[in-house]
Every structure is written in structure tokens, then in C-alpha cells.
């Protein structure tokens, strides 16, 4: 069976860099935004639309109940969401079947649970994440540190809701991962070769 | 400055074995029960009494307020607790100053925070912890799996309260650690040499 490593990550923790370097170090395939490109190729939906659907909005699409007397569901949008999520499951399973790989985000740890992936969660304290985003994030030039902190919290809140929506588990809870790595004050390219040894014989 | 590694651990996760093997692998001093022996040597208190005071009972010693009108504190016991905790702080600081070391439990990650120890938390799922305890714990012969599960929960609850009492932080929360290692289905002696590489140049 292929070795599958999944990476969950707090925004700004350097989780994506961690995943990319880990894949390079091990010579594994690396999947991140490629998943959305592939869903787009398999459906008639644009990358932008899929991105919005699968990362930011599932919690807005839940049935709304007011005083237990009125329920509203936007069926079209809910259908789109299910279609995209179904396609995403298939894309991720196909990727995991093809070869050893590192997959970032997308509830891959849950989708592939029967394949027993090695599940890593990357996190860091808020100050370090703000610093990392101010230095590295595309389009961060216009942000103050306060605005960046708000942005980080918003992205993480969306990730947590997305994860919980599909898995009914708590995003970032250590019990859902094999290894939680705190990247506060850590140089990611220094730590990755050590973690990689977990997968080398 | 010495390299200090602290190990927090869920009961039955193999955290103590993890710490012991890590110390052996690195050639560091290892401190666990030795801390209580040293407190006993420095005070007139027995090992058993200290053990009870510092691991199991702090939450029972908090002021009791009934209807905001009546407060009761057992001053003698509270004083003993403060004396033991103060002594423990000093013992741990002395140990950290002497040489590189691995310290298991005792809020060492918090007590030594100015020395920036590398903070590891070891955990595992409940089934695996019950299995590990049934196989390895002294005196486990009389326990059924159900009783063992209850015992594990009790010990962890006491550890969480003890940790929170002194640190005002949440025990086991990943943000308080540099690395959280899930030992479910893991052979500890296989994983330790890899983790040890984090500390070798």
C-alpha cells in the first residue's frame, strides 16, 4: 500500500511549506491546489467557484432553523457542494492510489482513513503566524498586523467549520492526528528532514 | 544552556517509556520519580505523602464557597501543598541547571518556561491505552478493561486539574507543546530514535 501523509495546518503556520518540503525530501507526489484543478477538470465548474464552495461556505449552507418552526435550505447550492465534495473525495482517493504522496488540507486525513494515512497537523502561536504571513503571503502588503490577525482567525474558523461539517470531528484536536508540530520559532526547512526519517527505512 | 526536554503524557500512552528511551538515546539525565525522592530528601515529608499532595489532591484544596456566603480553607494542607510545590520548582530548576535532561510530568514545561525546554506531549486513543495498561501496569491483574478505562480517566482528570491549578493552562492542549506524539499502534522504541534526531547536531 502507498505511504500517504496528510497535512492539516493553521493558516500562517507554514504547513504548506512543511508539506511541500516533506514531499521533496521523500520523493513523494505533492497535492494541494492540484486537487481543485483536478476537480475543475472533471466538472464544468471554475477553480474560483470550487475554491469558494469547498473552503469557505459549507457552514452557510446548513439548514437554517428559526424557533424550530421554519427551515430553509438552498437546494441548488447544497447540491453543488455535495457534487464538489463527492468529486473531491474521488480525486483524493485516485491520487492516494497512484503513488506515495503528501496531501495538504481538504479533509484528506478523514477521506483516506481506511488507508491509514500518517496525519500531521502543523500549528504555531498567533504572533509567529502574523509575522510569517506579513513576510510571505501574497498580497499581504496592504495589511496591518491587526488586520492580518483578524484574517488568520477568519480563515481558521472557516477551516474548522469545513472540517467539522464533513467529519464531525474537531479540527486541530490532537486526537485526530499522529503528530502535531508547533512551528513557532522553527525553521521549517531544518525540521522537515528529521520528520522525513519517520518514513524512511 | 542545557537542552531540556519535558514530557507530558496521558496515562497509558507510554509517555514514561518514551521519555526514558529518549534520555537513553541522547545520553541525557532522566527525571521522573526521582523528583519526588529529592523533595522528600529536602523536606521532612514521606514520598507517599508528597505523591498524594502533588499529583492527586490540589483541586480538593481550593477554597470552597457555598452561596458566596461561606468560605472554608484548610490552611495547614494548603500550606503543605505550597511548600511541596515550591520545593518541586526548586528541585526541577536545579536538575535543569546541572545538565541536559528529560523530565517527565510535574508541570516541568511550565516551571522551566524561561529556559525554553522542548515540550513533548504523548497521547493515544483509549483502546490502545487500556491495552497498554492491561499488559504493562503493575497491579493491573485485578482490573477488567472497563475498570481500567475508568482508572485511566480518573488519573488524567487529576493530571489535568493539577496542571491547570498551577499553570492556568489547559493540559494536553497542543498550543502548550512543541510536539504532540500519538502512540496509538506505535512501537515506542522504534519512534524514539527518530525523534531523538531533533536534538542531535
Tab-separated table of C-alpha atoms in Angstrom:
chain	number	residue	atom	x	y	z
A	1	UNK	CA	0.000	0.000	0.000
A	2	UNK	CA	1.241	3.513	-0.744
A	3	UNK	CA	2.502	5.725	2.070
A	4	UNK	CA	0.083	8.616	2.399
A	5	UNK	CA	0.900	11.639	4.550
A	6	UNK	CA	-1.815	14.215	5.179
A	7	UNK	CA	-1.113	17.714	6.454
A	8	UNK	CA	-3.662	19.801	8.324
A	9	UNK	CA	-2.484	23.272	9.230
A	10	UNK	CA	-3.347	26.521	10.895
A	11	UNK	CA	-3.193	29.441	8.492
A	12	UNK	CA	0.239	31.072	8.654
A	13	UNK	CA	1.898	28.137	10.411
A	14	UNK	CA	3.936	27.238	7.338
A	15	UNK	CA	2.055	23.945	6.938
A	16	UNK	CA	2.045	24.179	3.160
A	17	UNK	CA	5.820	24.756	3.032
A	18	UNK	CA	6.201	21.888	5.508
A	19	UNK	CA	4.197	19.573	3.245
A	20	UNK	CA	5.984	20.633	0.078
A	21	UNK	CA	9.439	20.180	1.581
A	22	UNK	CA	8.447	16.837	3.114
A	23	UNK	CA	7.278	15.584	-0.295
A	24	UNK	CA	10.532	16.801	-1.909
A	25	UNK	CA	12.642	15.200	0.821
A	26	UNK	CA	10.880	11.854	0.393
A	27	UNK	CA	10.435	11.994	-3.379
A	28	UNK	CA	6.658	11.701	-2.940
A	29	UNK	CA	3.966	13.365	-5.035
A	30	UNK	CA	2.636	16.587	-3.531
A	31	UNK	CA	-1.020	17.589	-3.771
A	32	UNK	CA	-2.505	20.840	-2.635
A	33	UNK	CA	-4.088	23.241	-5.138
A	34	UNK	CA	-3.727	20.450	-7.709
A	35	UNK	CA	-6.811	18.877	-6.149
A	36	UNK	CA	-9.006	21.827	-7.052
A	37	UNK	CA	-7.535	21.968	-10.567
A	38	UNK	CA	-8.427	18.315	-10.998
A	39	UNK	CA	-11.994	18.777	-9.697
A	40	UNK	CA	-12.374	21.658	-12.131
A	41	UNK	CA	-11.087	19.497	-14.988
A	42	UNK	CA	-13.551	16.727	-14.104
A	43	UNK	CA	-16.565	19.056	-13.756
A	44	UNK	CA	-17.874	22.144	-15.507
A	45	UNK	CA	-17.026	24.371	-12.533
A	46	UNK	CA	-14.353	27.078	-12.388
A	47	UNK	CA	-11.423	26.856	-9.975
A	48	UNK	CA	-12.598	30.056	-8.244
A	49	UNK	CA	-16.099	28.730	-7.715
A	50	UNK	CA	-14.861	25.407	-6.354
A	51	UNK	CA	-12.485	27.174	-4.044
A	52	UNK	CA	-15.274	29.263	-2.623
A	53	UNK	CA	-17.578	26.278	-2.272
A	54	UNK	CA	-15.174	23.863	-0.640
A	55	UNK	CA	-13.177	26.121	1.621
A	56	UNK	CA	-15.335	28.958	2.758
A	57	UNK	CA	-19.004	28.351	2.664
A	58	UNK	CA	-20.265	24.972	3.844
A	59	UNK	CA	-21.395	26.340	7.196
A	60	UNK	CA	-23.536	28.942	5.456
A	61	UNK	CA	-25.322	26.184	3.618
A	62	UNK	CA	-26.610	24.291	6.594
A	63	UNK	CA	-30.391	24.271	7.094
A	64	UNK	CA	-31.457	27.382	8.963
A	65	UNK	CA	-33.980	26.764	11.717
A	66	UNK	CA	-35.707	29.682	13.418
A	67	UNK	CA	-37.567	28.877	16.608
A	68	UNK	CA	-37.828	25.269	15.372
A	69	UNK	CA	-40.708	26.353	13.164
A	70	UNK	CA	-39.064	27.311	9.887
A	71	UNK	CA	-36.362	25.586	7.870
A	72	UNK	CA	-34.658	26.959	4.803
A	73	UNK	CA	-32.180	25.172	2.557
A	74	UNK	CA	-30.835	26.472	-0.726
A	75	UNK	CA	-31.068	23.153	-2.551
A	76	UNK	CA	-29.129	24.220	-5.626
A	77	UNK	CA	-26.118	25.373	-3.618
A	78	UNK	CA	-26.289	22.352	-1.333
A	79	UNK	CA	-26.317	20.109	-4.383
A	80	UNK	CA	-23.307	21.897	-5.825
A	81	UNK	CA	-21.493	21.472	-2.533
A	82	UNK	CA	-22.235	17.764	-2.415
A	83	UNK	CA	-21.184	17.360	-6.029
A	84	UNK	CA	-17.873	19.136	-5.415
A	85	UNK	CA	-17.214	17.265	-2.180
A	86	UNK	CA	-18.026	13.938	-3.850
A	87	UNK	CA	-15.685	14.759	-6.698
A	88	UNK	CA	-13.009	15.836	-4.239
A	89	UNK	CA	-13.262	12.508	-2.414
A	90	UNK	CA	-12.781	10.678	-5.677
A	91	UNK	CA	-9.843	12.850	-6.781
A	92	UNK	CA	-8.100	12.357	-3.431
A	93	UNK	CA	-8.678	8.604	-3.481
A	94	UNK	CA	-7.343	8.380	-7.034
A	95	UNK	CA	-4.234	10.342	-6.052
A	96	UNK	CA	-3.645	8.144	-2.987
A	97	UNK	CA	-3.961	5.033	-5.130
A	98	UNK	CA	-1.445	6.220	-7.709
A	99	UNK	CA	1.696	6.573	-5.557
A	100	UNK	CA	3.203	7.669	-2.239
A	101	UNK	CA	2.090	11.242	-1.611
A	102	UNK	CA	1.699	14.219	0.686
A	103	UNK	CA	-1.743	15.833	0.634
A	104	UNK	CA	-2.355	19.251	2.199
A	105	UNK	CA	-5.785	20.083	3.641
A	106	UNK	CA	-9.138	19.058	2.091
A	107	UNK	CA	-10.100	16.677	4.927
A	108	UNK	CA	-7.792	14.125	3.290
A	109	UNK	CA	-6.977	12.543	6.663
A	110	UNK	CA	-10.661	11.693	7.016
A	111	UNK	CA	-11.394	10.817	3.391
A	112	UNK	CA	-8.498	8.345	3.354
A	113	UNK	CA	-8.999	6.970	6.865
A	114	UNK	CA	-9.298	3.385	5.636
A	115	UNK	CA	-5.833	3.672	4.064
A	116	UNK	CA	-4.443	4.753	7.455
A	117	UNK	CA	-2.511	7.828	6.325
A	118	UNK	CA	0.065	9.391	8.632
A	119	UNK	CA	-1.737	12.510	9.801
A	120	UNK	CA	0.301	15.619	10.638
A	121	UNK	CA	-1.098	18.883	11.989
A	122	UNK	CA	1.087	22.000	11.804
A	123	UNK	CA	0.387	24.929	14.124
A	124	UNK	CA	2.101	27.944	15.674
A	125	UNK	CA	1.322	30.756	18.071
A	126	UNK	CA	-0.505	33.803	16.733
A	127	UNK	CA	2.429	36.250	16.796
A	128	UNK	CA	4.589	33.892	14.791
A	129	UNK	CA	1.791	33.287	12.273
A	130	UNK	CA	1.194	37.019	11.824
A	131	UNK	CA	4.927	37.511	11.241
A	132	UNK	CA	5.104	34.639	8.762
A	133	UNK	CA	2.104	35.963	6.823
A	134	UNK	CA	3.400	39.556	6.775
A	135	UNK	CA	6.679	38.285	5.322
A	136	UNK	CA	5.474	35.657	2.886
A	137	UNK	CA	1.795	35.942	1.986
A	138	UNK	CA	0.979	37.214	-1.499
A	139	UNK	CA	-0.955	40.442	-1.210
A	140	UNK	CA	-0.015	40.988	2.431
A	141	UNK	CA	1.446	44.431	1.685
A	142	UNK	CA	-1.734	46.298	2.498
A	143	UNK	CA	-2.342	44.531	5.840
A	144	UNK	CA	-1.552	45.868	9.295
A	145	UNK	CA	-0.630	43.243	11.926
A	146	UNK	CA	-4.072	43.693	13.483
A	147	UNK	CA	-5.817	43.135	10.157
A	148	UNK	CA	-3.639	40.095	9.478
A	149	UNK	CA	-4.556	38.591	12.850
A	150	UNK	CA	-8.243	39.053	12.030
A	151	UNK	CA	-7.711	37.469	8.608
A	152	UNK	CA	-5.887	34.475	10.128
A	153	UNK	CA	-8.705	33.928	12.610
A	154	UNK	CA	-11.296	34.095	9.833
A	155	UNK	CA	-9.501	31.555	7.656
A	156	UNK	CA	-9.013	29.159	10.572
A	157	UNK	CA	-12.639	29.499	11.623
A	158	UNK	CA	-13.706	28.559	8.099
A	159	UNK	CA	-11.295	25.599	8.056
A	160	UNK	CA	-12.569	24.385	11.412
A	161	UNK	CA	-16.191	24.612	10.279
A	162	UNK	CA	-15.431	22.924	6.972
A	163	UNK	CA	-13.610	20.086	8.713
A	164	UNK	CA	-16.352	19.635	11.282
A	165	UNK	CA	-19.087	19.809	8.634
A	166	UNK	CA	-17.666	16.794	6.801
A	167	UNK	CA	-16.017	14.780	9.526
A	168	UNK	CA	-17.978	15.653	12.694
A	169	UNK	CA	-14.612	15.910	14.365
A	170	UNK	CA	-12.810	18.852	15.898
A	171	UNK	CA	-10.296	20.418	13.541
A	172	UNK	CA	-6.819	20.611	15.063
A	173	UNK	CA	-7.669	18.353	18.004
A	174	UNK	CA	-4.545	16.298	18.678
A	175	UNK	CA	-6.510	13.058	18.919
A	176	UNK	CA	-7.201	13.291	15.166
A	177	UNK	CA	-3.501	13.358	14.245
A	178	UNK	CA	-0.418	11.184	14.599
A	179	UNK	CA	1.891	14.143	15.052
A	180	UNK	CA	1.211	17.806	15.900
A	181	UNK	CA	4.166	20.041	15.092
A	182	UNK	CA	4.466	23.526	16.565
A	183	UNK	CA	6.395	25.738	14.121
A	184	UNK	CA	6.681	28.771	16.413
A	185	UNK	CA	10.317	29.962	16.122
A	186	UNK	CA	11.101	26.905	13.997
A	187	UNK	CA	12.913	26.989	10.655
A	188	UNK	CA	10.769	24.617	8.622
A	189	UNK	CA	13.486	23.502	6.245
A	190	UNK	CA	15.558	22.394	9.265
A	191	UNK	CA	12.842	20.319	10.914
A	192	UNK	CA	11.467	18.579	7.803
A	193	UNK	CA	14.461	16.267	7.135
A	194	UNK	CA	14.129	14.898	10.694
A	195	UNK	CA	10.400	14.283	10.389
A	196	UNK	CA	11.053	12.670	6.990
A	197	UNK	CA	13.104	9.967	8.704
A	198	UNK	CA	9.875	8.617	10.173
A	199	UNK	CA	9.074	7.395	6.662
A	200	UNK	CA	12.463	6.126	5.538
A	201	UNK	CA	13.537	2.580	6.212
B	1	UNK	CA	22.432	26.458	28.090
B	2	UNK	CA	21.439	22.837	28.709
B	3	UNK	CA	18.964	21.098	26.420
B	4	UNK	CA	15.855	20.385	28.459
B	5	UNK	CA	13.107	18.112	27.141
B	6	UNK	CA	9.846	17.876	29.068
B	7	UNK	CA	7.317	15.107	28.574
B	8	UNK	CA	3.633	15.485	29.365
B	9	UNK	CA	1.604	12.334	28.821
B	10	UNK	CA	-1.798	10.772	29.004
B	11	UNK	CA	-1.922	7.833	31.395
B	12	UNK	CA	-1.264	4.601	29.495
B	13	UNK	CA	0.150	6.325	26.418
B	14	UNK	CA	3.659	5.034	27.101
B	15	UNK	CA	4.913	8.575	27.778
B	16	UNK	CA	7.180	7.445	30.577
B	17	UNK	CA	8.801	4.755	28.392
B	18	UNK	CA	9.086	7.365	25.631
B	19	UNK	CA	10.900	9.758	27.969
B	20	UNK	CA	13.193	7.092	29.389
B	21	UNK	CA	14.200	5.803	25.970
B	22	UNK	CA	14.708	9.338	24.670
B	23	UNK	CA	17.045	10.123	27.562
B	24	UNK	CA	18.971	6.870	26.953
B	25	UNK	CA	19.214	7.539	23.219
B	26	UNK	CA	20.574	11.035	23.820
B	27	UNK	CA	22.701	10.243	26.864
B	28	UNK	CA	20.731	12.798	28.913
B	29	UNK	CA	19.753	12.579	32.561
B	30	UNK	CA	16.241	11.257	33.131
B	31	UNK	CA	13.990	12.583	35.900
B	32	UNK	CA	10.616	11.234	36.853
B	33	UNK	CA	10.035	9.716	40.285
B	34	UNK	CA	13.491	10.974	41.204
B	35	UNK	CA	11.900	14.407	41.652
B	36	UNK	CA	9.658	13.211	44.462
B	37	UNK	CA	12.555	11.344	46.109
B	38	UNK	CA	14.543	14.564	46.068
B	39	UNK	CA	11.681	16.624	47.533
B	40	UNK	CA	11.369	14.029	50.272
B	41	UNK	CA	15.104	14.222	50.962
B	42	UNK	CA	14.949	18.014	51.198
B	43	UNK	CA	11.874	18.088	53.477
B	44	UNK	CA	10.542	16.055	56.367
B	45	UNK	CA	7.735	14.580	54.234
B	46	UNK	CA	7.359	10.980	53.091
B	47	UNK	CA	7.387	10.022	49.414
B	48	UNK	CA	3.819	8.703	49.720
B	49	UNK	CA	2.522	11.912	51.256
B	50	UNK	CA	4.231	14.057	48.642
B	51	UNK	CA	2.881	11.896	45.886
B	52	UNK	CA	-0.625	12.306	47.171
B	53	UNK	CA	-0.234	16.041	47.650
B	54	UNK	CA	1.323	16.902	44.306
B	55	UNK	CA	-0.457	14.545	41.957
B	56	UNK	CA	-3.908	13.906	43.223
B	57	UNK	CA	-5.315	16.492	45.503
B	58	UNK	CA	-4.705	20.146	44.622
B	59	UNK	CA	-8.229	20.660	43.322
B	60	UNK	CA	-9.668	19.416	46.594
B	61	UNK	CA	-7.731	22.087	48.434
B	62	UNK	CA	-9.207	25.100	46.723
B	63	UNK	CA	-11.330	27.407	48.849
B	64	UNK	CA	-14.887	26.120	48.994
B	65	UNK	CA	-17.528	28.799	48.595
B	66	UNK	CA	-21.163	27.996	49.267
B	67	UNK	CA	-23.713	30.513	48.034
B	68	UNK	CA	-20.970	33.172	48.193
B	69	UNK	CA	-21.582	33.412	51.920
B	70	UNK	CA	-19.191	30.859	53.402
B	71	UNK	CA	-15.564	30.119	52.618
B	72	UNK	CA	-13.545	27.274	54.023
B	73	UNK	CA	-9.842	26.656	53.521
B	74	UNK	CA	-7.796	24.013	55.243
B	75	UNK	CA	-4.796	26.259	55.837
B	76	UNK	CA	-2.470	23.529	57.029
B	77	UNK	CA	-2.989	21.401	53.940
B	78	UNK	CA	-2.791	24.400	51.636
B	79	UNK	CA	0.489	25.387	53.261
B	80	UNK	CA	1.842	21.862	52.813
B	81	UNK	CA	0.837	21.969	49.155
B	82	UNK	CA	2.573	25.286	48.617
B	83	UNK	CA	5.656	24.048	50.433
B	84	UNK	CA	5.831	20.885	48.298
B	85	UNK	CA	5.179	22.753	45.050
B	86	UNK	CA	7.802	25.383	45.939
B	87	UNK	CA	10.293	22.632	46.694
B	88	UNK	CA	9.410	20.859	43.472
B	89	UNK	CA	10.069	24.046	41.480
B	90	UNK	CA	13.480	24.342	43.066
B	91	UNK	CA	14.343	20.654	42.525
B	92	UNK	CA	13.358	20.854	38.852
B	93	UNK	CA	15.307	24.078	38.325
B	94	UNK	CA	18.370	22.566	39.977
B	95	UNK	CA	18.133	19.485	37.770
B	96	UNK	CA	17.755	21.594	34.619
B	97	UNK	CA	20.782	23.632	35.590
B	98	UNK	CA	23.017	20.600	36.144
B	99	UNK	CA	22.955	19.001	32.680
B	100	UNK	CA	20.940	18.101	29.588
B	101	UNK	CA	17.891	16.176	30.745
B	102	UNK	CA	14.461	14.695	30.069
B	103	UNK	CA	11.839	15.470	32.732
B	104	UNK	CA	8.536	13.606	32.839
B	105	UNK	CA	5.433	15.332	34.199
B	106	UNK	CA	5.372	17.696	37.218
B	107	UNK	CA	4.461	20.813	35.191
B	108	UNK	CA	8.154	20.998	34.236
B	109	UNK	CA	7.323	22.593	30.876
B	110	UNK	CA	5.778	25.495	32.765
B	111	UNK	CA	8.249	25.685	35.655
B	112	UNK	CA	11.163	25.869	33.196
B	113	UNK	CA	9.484	28.102	30.634
B	114	UNK	CA	12.237	30.739	30.789
B	115	UNK	CA	14.772	28.082	29.781
B	116	UNK	CA	12.648	27.272	26.721
B	117	UNK	CA	12.518	23.487	27.065
B	118	UNK	CA	11.400	21.351	24.139
B	119	UNK	CA	7.907	20.320	25.229
B	120	UNK	CA	6.577	16.939	24.100
B	121	UNK	CA	3.104	15.585	24.841
B	122	UNK	CA	2.478	11.857	24.369
B	123	UNK	CA	-1.073	10.595	23.869
B	124	UNK	CA	-3.010	7.663	22.415
B	125	UNK	CA	-6.572	6.587	21.881
B	126	UNK	CA	-8.421	4.993	24.790
B	127	UNK	CA	-8.449	1.411	23.476
B	128	UNK	CA	-4.720	1.430	22.959
B	129	UNK	CA	-4.135	2.896	26.429
B	130	UNK	CA	-6.336	0.277	28.072
B	131	UNK	CA	-4.403	-2.443	26.207
B	132	UNK	CA	-1.041	-0.964	27.192
B	133	UNK	CA	-2.066	-0.719	30.867
B	134	UNK	CA	-3.515	-4.244	30.960
B	135	UNK	CA	-0.201	-5.562	29.608
B	136	UNK	CA	2.306	-3.458	31.481
B	137	UNK	CA	0.890	-1.729	34.567
B	138	UNK	CA	1.962	-3.096	37.939
B	139	UNK	CA	-1.077	-4.360	39.784
B	140	UNK	CA	-3.248	-4.419	36.672
B	141	UNK	CA	-4.077	-8.121	37.148
B	142	UNK	CA	-7.276	-7.449	39.064
B	143	UNK	CA	-8.664	-4.913	36.591
B	144	UNK	CA	-11.279	-5.536	33.911
B	145	UNK	CA	-10.971	-3.409	30.748
B	146	UNK	CA	-13.921	-1.332	31.923
B	147	UNK	CA	-12.336	-0.698	35.318
B	148	UNK	CA	-9.041	0.159	33.658
B	149	UNK	CA	-10.756	2.706	31.425
B	150	UNK	CA	-12.332	4.328	34.474
B	151	UNK	CA	-8.946	4.366	36.238
B	152	UNK	CA	-7.254	5.973	33.210
B	153	UNK	CA	-9.906	8.699	33.076
B	154	UNK	CA	-9.504	9.386	36.803
B	155	UNK	CA	-5.736	9.710	36.586
B	156	UNK	CA	-5.952	12.001	33.565
B	157	UNK	CA	-8.600	14.148	35.203
B	158	UNK	CA	-6.317	14.597	38.208
B	159	UNK	CA	-3.360	15.447	35.952
B	160	UNK	CA	-5.426	17.989	34.036
B	161	UNK	CA	-6.611	19.655	37.227
B	162	UNK	CA	-3.133	19.667	38.716
B	163	UNK	CA	-1.679	21.208	35.567
B	164	UNK	CA	-4.421	23.828	35.349
B	165	UNK	CA	-4.180	24.623	39.059
B	166	UNK	CA	-0.529	25.644	38.728
B	167	UNK	CA	-0.262	26.903	35.166
B	168	UNK	CA	-3.765	28.198	34.353
B	169	UNK	CA	-3.340	26.422	31.032
B	170	UNK	CA	-5.160	23.509	29.511
B	171	UNK	CA	-3.338	20.211	29.997
B	172	UNK	CA	-2.713	18.413	26.724
B	173	UNK	CA	-3.685	21.384	24.557
B	174	UNK	CA	-1.362	21.282	21.558
B	175	UNK	CA	-0.583	25.003	21.818
B	176	UNK	CA	1.341	24.280	25.043
B	177	UNK	CA	3.713	21.811	23.348
B	178	UNK	CA	6.287	21.760	20.567
B	179	UNK	CA	5.399	18.238	19.511
B	180	UNK	CA	2.383	16.037	20.257
B	181	UNK	CA	3.043	12.377	19.511
B	182	UNK	CA	0.197	9.892	19.136
B	183	UNK	CA	1.418	6.453	20.238
B	184	UNK	CA	-1.707	4.525	19.158
B	185	UNK	CA	-0.415	1.415	17.333
B	186	UNK	CA	3.132	2.751	17.605
B	187	UNK	CA	6.115	0.794	18.896
B	188	UNK	CA	7.749	3.360	21.147
B	189	UNK	CA	11.256	2.016	20.826
B	190	UNK	CA	11.001	2.422	17.036
B	191	UNK	CA	9.832	6.034	17.055
B	192	UNK	CA	12.155	7.396	19.761
B	193	UNK	CA	15.425	7.232	17.758
B	194	UNK	CA	13.787	9.363	15.051
B	195	UNK	CA	12.509	11.958	17.489
B	196	UNK	CA	15.937	11.970	19.131
B	197	UNK	CA	17.456	13.243	15.883
B	198	UNK	CA	15.718	16.563	16.543
B	199	UNK	CA	18.274	17.089	19.296
B	200	UNK	CA	21.432	15.805	17.614
B	201	UNK	CA	23.629	18.098	15.531
